[in-house]
Amino acid sequence: MEELLNSLITPEVQMAISSVVVVIGIFYLISIIWVVRDSYLRGANPVIWGIVSLVPFMGAFFYAMMRPPMLLSDKDEQNLDFALKQRQLMNYGECGKCGYPVEREYLMCPRCSTQLKNECARCGHALNPEWQVCPFCCTPVS
């Protein structure tokens, strides 16, 4: 039996097995490094996920399933984009009569001709109906 085993496990087969073991070990180390680095970039605790990733290959798989969905840099960019869109939408409103979208500076609704704001007699800027004085030229509103 031992002779049969020795005849099957030649030096070439031993070299191939050793190579496969080395490649698997390299992939294991790379998976641990990837988990720690990716968890840091996503704002998760890299120490805890590093410990979880020590479970060979299942730890990295578990991390891939449970990791936060976005990188911190992507999340910051998304928040900035959302704030910019909110700020842009603040320049718009809607007509109280027909609901048509109107810009903040419109005096009349372009669809139904409802007067939305008053116009300053002196400088011509749009004024909100509740204002008592024009904030642009300090003229009292009549």
Coordinates of N, CA, C and O in Angstrom, one line a residue:
M1 N 0.8 -1.2 0.0 CA 0.0 0.0 0.0 C 0.9 1.3 0.0 O 0.6 2.2 -0.7
E2 N 1.9 1.2 0.8 CA 2.8 2.4 0.9 C 3.6 2.5 -0.4 O 3.8 3.7 -0.8
E3 N 3.9 1.4 -1.0 CA 4.6 1.6 -2.3 C 3.7 2.2 -3.4 O 4.1 3.0 -4.2
L4 N 2.4 1.8 -3.3 CA 1.5 2.4 -4.3 C 1.3 3.9 -4.1 O 1.3 4.6 -5.0
L5 N 1.2 4.3 -2.8 CA 1.1 5.7 -2.5 C 2.3 6.4 -2.9 O 2.2 7.5 -3.5
N6 N 3.5 5.9 -2.7 CA 4.8 6.5 -3.1 C 4.9 6.6 -4.6 O 5.4 7.6 -5.1
S7 N 4.3 5.6 -5.3 CA 4.4 5.7 -6.8 C 3.4 6.7 -7.3 O 3.6 7.3 -8.4
L8 N 2.3 7.0 -6.6 CA 1.3 8.0 -7.1 C 1.8 9.4 -6.7 O 1.5 10.3 -7.5
I9 N 2.4 9.6 -5.6 CA 2.8 10.9 -5.2 C 4.3 11.1 -5.6 O 5.2 10.9 -4.8
T10 N 4.4 11.4 -6.8 CA 5.7 11.7 -7.4 C 6.2 13.1 -7.0 O 5.4 13.9 -6.5
P11 N 7.4 13.4 -7.2 CA 7.9 14.8 -6.9 C 7.1 15.9 -7.7 O 6.8 17.0 -7.2
E12 N 6.6 15.5 -8.9 CA 5.8 16.5 -9.7 C 4.5 16.7 -9.1 O 4.0 17.9 -9.0
V13 N 3.9 15.7 -8.6 CA 2.6 15.8 -7.9 C 2.7 16.6 -6.6 O 1.9 17.4 -6.2
Q14 N 3.8 16.3 -5.9 CA 4.1 17.0 -4.6 C 4.3 18.5 -4.9 O 3.8 19.4 -4.2
M15 N 4.9 18.8 -6.0 CA 5.2 20.2 -6.4 C 3.8 20.9 -6.8 O 3.6 22.0 -6.4
A16 N 3.0 20.2 -7.5 CA 1.7 20.7 -7.9 C 0.8 21.0 -6.6 O 0.2 22.0 -6.5
I17 N 0.8 20.0 -5.7 CA 0.0 20.2 -4.5 C 0.6 21.3 -3.7 O -0.2 22.2 -3.1
S18 N 1.9 21.5 -3.6 CA 2.5 22.6 -2.8 C 2.1 23.9 -3.5 O 1.8 24.9 -2.8
S19 N 2.1 23.9 -4.8 CA 1.8 25.2 -5.5 C 0.3 25.6 -5.3 O 0.0 26.7 -5.0
V20 N -0.6 24.6 -5.3 CA -2.0 24.9 -5.0 C -2.2 25.4 -3.6 O -2.9 26.3 -3.3
V21 N -1.5 24.8 -2.6 CA -1.6 25.2 -1.2 C -1.1 26.6 -1.1 O -1.7 27.5 -0.4
V22 N 0.0 27.0 -1.8 CA 0.6 28.3 -1.7 C -0.4 29.3 -2.3 O -0.7 30.4 -1.8
V23 N -1.0 29.0 -3.5 CA -2.0 29.9 -4.1 C -3.2 30.1 -3.2 O -3.7 31.2 -3.1
I24 N -3.7 29.0 -2.6 CA -4.8 29.1 -1.7 C -4.5 30.0 -0.5 O -5.2 30.9 -0.1
G25 N -3.2 29.8 0.0 CA -2.8 30.7 1.2 C -2.7 32.1 0.8 O -3.1 33.0 1.5
I26 N -2.2 32.4 -0.4 CA -2.1 33.8 -0.9 C -3.5 34.4 -1.0 O -3.8 35.5 -0.6
F27 N -4.5 33.7 -1.6 CA -5.8 34.1 -1.7 C -6.5 34.4 -0.3 O -7.2 35.4 -0.2
Y28 N -6.1 33.5 0.6 CA -6.6 33.7 2.0 C -6.1 35.0 2.6 O -6.9 35.8 3.1
L29 N -4.8 35.3 2.4 CA -4.2 36.5 3.0 C -4.8 37.7 2.3 O -5.1 38.8 2.9
I30 N -5.0 37.6 0.9 CA -5.5 38.8 0.2 C -7.0 39.0 0.6 O -7.4 40.2 0.7
S31 N -7.7 38.0 0.9 CA -9.1 38.2 1.3 C -9.2 38.9 2.7 O -10.0 39.7 2.9
I32 N -8.3 38.6 3.6 CA -8.2 39.3 4.9 C -7.9 40.7 4.7 O -8.5 41.6 5.2
I33 N -6.9 41.0 3.8 CA -6.5 42.4 3.6 C -7.6 43.2 2.9 O -7.9 44.3 3.3
W34 N -8.3 42.5 2.0 CA -9.4 43.2 1.3 C -10.6 43.5 2.3 O -11.1 44.6 2.3
V35 N -10.9 42.6 3.2 CA -12.0 42.8 4.1 C -11.6 44.0 5.1 O -12.4 44.9 5.3
V36 N -10.4 44.0 5.6 CA -10.0 45.1 6.5 C -10.0 46.4 5.8 O -10.5 47.4 6.3
R37 N -9.4 46.5 4.6 CA -9.4 47.7 3.9 C -10.8 48.2 3.4 O -11.1 49.4 3.6
D38 N -11.6 47.3 2.9 CA -12.9 47.7 2.5 C -13.8 48.1 3.6 O -14.6 49.1 3.5
S39 N -13.7 47.4 4.8 CA -14.5 47.8 5.9 C -14.1 49.2 6.4 O -14.9 50.0 6.9
Y40 N -12.8 49.5 6.4 CA -12.4 50.8 6.7 C -12.9 51.9 5.8 O -13.4 52.9 6.2
L41 N -12.9 51.6 4.5 CA -13.4 52.6 3.5 C -14.9 52.8 3.6 O -15.4 53.8 3.2
R42 N -15.6 51.8 4.1 CA -17.1 51.8 4.2 C -17.6 52.3 5.6 O -18.7 52.4 5.8
G43 N -16.6 52.6 6.5 CA -17.0 53.1 7.8 C -17.4 52.0 8.8 O -17.9 52.3 9.9
A44 N -17.2 50.8 8.4 CA -17.4 49.7 9.4 C -16.2 49.5 10.2 O -15.1 50.0 10.0
N45 N -16.3 48.7 11.3 CA -15.2 48.5 12.2 C -14.2 47.5 11.6 O -14.5 46.3 11.5
P46 N -13.0 48.0 11.1 CA -12.1 47.0 10.5 C -11.5 46.0 11.4 O -11.2 44.9 10.9
V47 N -11.4 46.2 12.7 CA -10.9 45.2 13.6 C -11.8 44.1 13.7 O -11.4 42.9 13.6
I48 N -13.1 44.4 13.9 CA -14.1 43.3 14.1 C -14.2 42.5 12.8 O -14.2 41.2 12.8
W49 N -14.2 43.2 11.6 CA -14.4 42.5 10.4 C -13.1 41.7 10.0 O -13.1 40.7 9.4
G50 N -11.9 42.2 10.5 CA -10.7 41.5 10.3 C -10.7 40.2 11.1 O -10.2 39.2 10.6
I51 N -11.2 40.2 12.3 CA -11.3 39.0 13.1 C -12.3 38.0 12.4 O -12.0 36.8 12.3
V52 N -13.4 38.5 11.9 CA -14.4 37.7 11.2 C -13.7 37.1 10.0 O -13.9 35.9 9.7
S53 N -12.9 37.8 9.3 CA -12.3 37.3 8.0 C -11.2 36.3 8.3 O -10.8 35.6 7.3
L54 N -10.8 36.1 9.5 CA -9.9 35.0 9.8 C -10.4 33.6 9.6 O -9.7 32.7 9.4
V55 N -11.8 33.5 9.6 CA -12.4 32.2 9.3 C -12.1 32.0 7.8 O -12.5 32.8 7.0
P56 N -11.4 31.0 7.4 CA -11.0 30.9 6.0 C -12.1 30.9 5.0 O -13.0 30.1 5.0
F57 N -12.0 31.9 4.2 CA -12.9 32.2 3.1 C -14.4 32.4 3.4 O -15.0 33.3 2.8
M58 N -14.9 31.8 4.4 CA -16.3 32.1 4.9 C -16.4 33.4 5.5 O -17.4 34.1 5.4
G59 N -15.4 33.9 6.2 CA -15.4 35.2 6.8 C -15.5 36.3 5.8 O -16.2 37.2 5.9
A60 N -14.7 36.2 4.7 CA -14.7 37.1 3.6 C -16.1 37.1 2.9 O -16.7 38.1 2.5
F61 N -16.6 35.9 2.7 CA -17.9 35.7 2.1 C -19.0 36.4 3.0 O -19.9 37.1 2.5
F62 N -19.0 36.1 4.3 CA -19.9 36.7 5.2 C -19.8 38.3 5.2 O -20.8 39.0 5.2
Y63 N -18.6 38.8 5.1 CA -18.4 40.2 5.1 C -19.0 40.8 3.8 O -19.7 41.8 3.8
A64 N -18.8 40.1 2.7 CA -19.3 40.5 1.4 C -20.8 40.6 1.4 O -21.4 41.4 0.7
M65 N -21.5 39.7 2.2 CA -22.9 39.7 2.2 C -23.4 40.8 3.2 O -24.5 41.3 3.0
M66 N -22.7 41.1 4.2 CA -23.2 42.0 5.3 C -22.6 43.4 5.2 O -22.9 44.3 6.0
R67 N -21.7 43.7 4.4 CA -21.0 45.0 4.4 C -21.9 46.1 4.1 O -22.9 46.0 3.4
P68 N -21.5 47.3 4.5 CA -22.3 48.5 4.2 C -22.4 48.7 2.7 O -21.4 48.4 2.0
P69 N -23.5 49.2 2.2 CA -23.7 49.3 0.8 C -22.9 50.3 0.0 O -22.6 50.1 -1.2
M70 N -22.4 51.3 0.7 CA -21.7 52.4 0.0 C -20.4 52.8 0.8 O -20.3 52.7 2.0
L71 N -19.4 53.2 0.0 CA -18.2 53.7 0.5 C -18.5 55.1 1.2 O -19.5 55.8 0.8
L72 N -17.8 55.5 2.2 CA -18.0 56.8 2.8 C -17.9 57.9 1.8 O -18.7 58.9 1.9
S73 N -16.9 57.8 0.9 CA -16.8 58.9 -0.1 C -18.0 59.0 -1.0 O -18.5 60.1 -1.3
D74 N -18.6 57.9 -1.3 CA -19.8 57.9 -2.2 C -21.0 58.4 -1.4 O -21.8 59.1 -1.9
K75 N -21.0 58.1 -0.1 CA -22.1 58.5 0.7 C -22.1 60.1 0.9 O -23.1 60.8 0.8
D76 N -20.8 60.6 1.1 CA -20.7 62.0 1.2 C -21.1 62.7 -0.1 O -21.7 63.8 -0.1
E77 N -20.7 62.1 -1.2 CA -21.0 62.7 -2.5 C -22.5 62.7 -2.7 O -23.1 63.6 -3.3
Q78 N -23.2 61.6 -2.3 CA -24.6 61.5 -2.5 C -25.3 62.6 -1.6 O -26.3 63.2 -2.0
N79 N -24.8 62.8 -0.4 CA -25.4 63.8 0.5 C -25.2 65.2 -0.1 O -26.1 66.0 0.0
L80 N -24.0 65.5 -0.7 CA -23.8 66.8 -1.3 C -24.7 67.0 -2.5 O -25.3 68.0 -2.7
D81 N -24.9 65.9 -3.3 CA -25.8 66.0 -4.4 C -27.2 66.2 -4.0 O -27.9 67.0 -4.6
F82 N -27.6 65.6 -3.0 CA -29.0 65.7 -2.4 C -29.2 67.2 -1.9 O -30.2 67.8 -2.2
A83 N -28.2 67.7 -1.2 CA -28.3 69.1 -0.7 C -28.3 70.1 -1.8 O -29.1 71.1 -1.8
L84 N -27.6 69.8 -2.9 CA -27.6 70.7 -4.1 C -28.9 70.7 -4.7 O -29.5 71.7 -5.1
K85 N -29.5 69.5 -4.9 CA -30.8 69.4 -5.5 C -31.9 70.1 -4.7 O -32.8 70.7 -5.2
Q86 N -31.8 70.0 -3.3 CA -32.7 70.6 -2.5 C -32.6 72.2 -2.6 O -33.6 72.9 -2.7
R87 N -31.4 72.6 -2.7 CA -31.2 74.1 -2.8 C -31.7 74.6 -4.2 O -32.3 75.6 -4.2
Q88 N -31.5 73.8 -5.2 CA -32.1 74.2 -6.5 C -33.6 74.2 -6.5 O -34.2 75.0 -7.1
L89 N -34.2 73.2 -5.8 CA -35.7 73.2 -5.7 C -36.2 74.3 -4.9 O -37.4 74.7 -5.1
M90 N -35.4 74.9 -4.0 CA -35.9 76.0 -3.2 C -36.1 77.3 -4.1 O -36.8 78.2 -3.7
N91 N -35.5 77.3 -5.3 CA -35.7 78.4 -6.2 C -37.1 78.3 -7.0 O -37.4 79.2 -7.7
Y92 N -37.8 77.2 -6.8 CA -39.0 77.0 -7.4 C -40.2 76.8 -6.4 O -40.0 76.6 -5.3
G93 N -41.4 77.1 -6.9 CA -42.6 76.9 -6.1 C -43.7 76.4 -7.0 O -43.4 75.9 -8.1
E94 N -44.9 76.6 -6.6 CA -46.0 76.2 -7.5 C -47.1 77.3 -7.3 O -47.2 77.9 -6.2
C95 N -47.8 77.4 -8.3 CA -49.0 78.4 -8.3 C -50.0 77.9 -7.3 O -50.4 76.7 -7.3
G96 N -50.5 78.8 -6.5 CA -51.5 78.4 -5.5 C -52.8 78.1 -6.1 O -53.6 77.3 -5.5
K97 N -53.1 78.5 -7.3 CA -54.4 78.3 -8.0 C -54.4 77.0 -8.8 O -55.3 76.2 -8.7
C98 N -53.4 76.9 -9.7 CA -53.4 75.8 -10.6 C -52.3 74.7 -10.3 O -52.3 73.6 -10.9
G99 N -51.4 75.0 -9.5 CA -50.3 74.0 -9.1 C -49.2 74.0 -10.1 O -48.3 73.1 -10.0
Y100 N -49.1 74.8 -11.1 CA -48.1 74.9 -12.1 C -46.8 75.2 -11.5 O -46.7 76.2 -10.6
P101 N -45.6 74.6 -11.8 CA -44.3 74.9 -11.2 C -43.9 76.3 -11.7 O -43.9 76.6 -12.9
V102 N -43.5 77.2 -10.7 CA -43.1 78.5 -11.1 C -41.8 78.8 -10.4 O -41.5 78.3 -9.3
E103 N -41.0 79.7 -10.9 CA -39.8 80.1 -10.3 C -40.1 81.2 -9.2 O -41.2 81.8 -9.2
R104 N -39.2 81.3 -8.3 CA -39.4 82.2 -7.2 C -39.6 83.7 -7.6 O -40.3 84.4 -6.9
E105 N -39.0 84.1 -8.6 CA -39.0 85.5 -9.1 C -40.3 85.8 -9.9 O -40.5 87.0 -10.3
Y106 N -41.1 84.8 -10.3 CA -42.2 85.1 -11.1 C -43.2 86.0 -10.4 O -43.5 85.8 -9.2
L107 N -43.8 86.9 -11.1 CA -44.8 87.8 -10.6 C -46.2 87.2 -10.9 O -47.1 87.4 -10.1
M108 N -46.3 86.5 -12.0 CA -47.6 85.9 -12.4 C -47.4 84.5 -12.9 O -46.3 84.2 -13.4
C109 N -48.4 83.7 -12.7 CA -48.3 82.3 -13.2 C -48.4 82.3 -14.7 O -49.4 82.9 -15.2
P110 N -47.5 81.6 -15.4 CA -47.6 81.6 -16.9 C -48.7 80.8 -17.4 O -49.1 81.0 -18.6
R111 N -49.3 79.9 -16.6 CA -50.4 79.1 -17.1 C -51.8 79.8 -16.9 O -52.6 79.9 -17.8
C112 N -52.0 80.3 -15.6 CA -53.4 80.8 -15.3 C -53.5 82.3 -15.1 O -54.5 82.8 -14.8
S113 N -52.3 82.9 -15.2 CA -52.2 84.4 -15.0 C -52.6 84.9 -13.7 O -53.0 86.1 -13.5
T114 N -52.5 84.1 -12.7 CA -52.8 84.5 -11.3 C -51.6 85.3 -10.8 O -50.4 84.9 -11.0
Q115 N -51.8 86.4 -10.1 CA -50.7 87.2 -9.6 C -50.1 86.5 -8.4 O -50.8 86.2 -7.4
L116 N -48.9 86.2 -8.5 CA -48.2 85.5 -7.4 C -47.5 86.4 -6.4 O -47.5 86.1 -5.2
K117 N -47.0 87.5 -6.9 CA -46.3 88.4 -6.0 C -46.5 89.9 -6.5 O -46.9 90.1 -7.7
N118 N -46.2 90.8 -5.7 CA -46.3 92.2 -6.0 C -44.9 92.6 -6.6 O -43.9 92.0 -6.4
E119 N -45.0 93.7 -7.3 CA -43.7 94.3 -7.9 C -43.4 95.6 -7.2 O -44.3 96.4 -7.0
C120 N -42.1 95.8 -6.8 CA -41.7 97.0 -6.2 C -41.8 98.1 -7.2 O -41.4 98.0 -8.4
A121 N -42.5 99.2 -6.8 CA -42.7 100.3 -7.7 C -41.4 101.0 -8.1 O -41.3 101.6 -9.2
R122 N -40.4 101.0 -7.2 CA -39.2 101.7 -7.4 C -38.2 100.9 -8.2 O -37.6 101.3 -9.2
C123 N -37.9 99.6 -7.7 CA -36.8 98.8 -8.4 C -37.3 97.7 -9.2 O -36.5 97.1 -10.0
G124 N -38.5 97.3 -9.2 CA -39.1 96.3 -10.0 C -38.9 94.9 -9.6 O -39.2 93.9 -10.3
H125 N -38.3 94.6 -8.4 CA -38.1 93.3 -7.9 C -39.4 92.7 -7.4 O -40.4 93.4 -7.0
A126 N -39.5 91.4 -7.5 CA -40.7 90.6 -7.0 C -40.7 90.7 -5.5 O -39.7 90.5 -4.8
L127 N -41.9 90.9 -4.9 CA -42.0 91.1 -3.5 C -43.1 90.1 -3.0 O -44.1 89.9 -3.6
N128 N -42.8 89.4 -1.9 CA -43.8 88.6 -1.3 C -45.0 89.4 -0.7 O -44.8 90.5 -0.3
P129 N -46.2 88.9 -0.8 CA -47.4 89.7 -0.4 C -47.3 90.2 1.1 O -47.8 91.2 1.4
E130 N -46.6 89.4 2.0 CA -46.6 89.8 3.4 C -45.5 90.8 3.7 O -45.5 91.3 4.9
W131 N -44.7 91.2 2.8 CA -43.6 92.1 3.1 C -44.2 93.5 3.2 O -45.0 93.9 2.4
Q132 N -43.6 94.3 4.1 CA -44.0 95.7 4.3 C -43.1 96.7 3.6 O -43.5 97.8 3.4
V133 N -41.9 96.2 3.3 CA -40.9 97.1 2.7 C -40.1 96.2 1.7 O -39.9 95.0 1.9
C134 N -39.6 96.8 0.6 CA -38.8 96.1 -0.4 C -37.4 95.9 0.2 O -36.8 96.9 0.6
P135 N -36.9 94.7 0.3 CA -35.6 94.4 0.9 C -34.5 94.8 -0.1 O -33.3 94.9 0.4
F136 N -34.8 95.2 -1.3 CA -33.7 95.5 -2.3 C -33.5 97.0 -2.3 O -32.4 97.5 -2.5
C137 N -34.5 97.8 -2.1 CA -34.3 99.3 -2.2 C -34.9 100.1 -1.0 O -34.9 101.3 -1.0
C138 N -35.5 99.4 -0.1 CA -36.0 99.9 1.2 C -37.3 100.8 0.9 O -37.6 101.7 1.8
T139 N -38.0 100.6 -0.1 CA -39.2 101.4 -0.4 C -40.3 100.7 0.3 O -40.5 99.5 0.2
P140 N -41.2 101.5 1.0 CA -42.4 100.9 1.7 C -43.3 100.3 0.6 O -43.5 101.0 -0.4
V141 N -43.9 99.2 0.9 CA -44.9 98.6 0.0 C -46.2 99.1 0.3 O -46.6 99.1 1.5
S142 N -47.0 99.5 -0.7 CA -48.3 100.1 -0.4 C -49.3 99.0 -0.3 O -49.2 97.9 -0.9

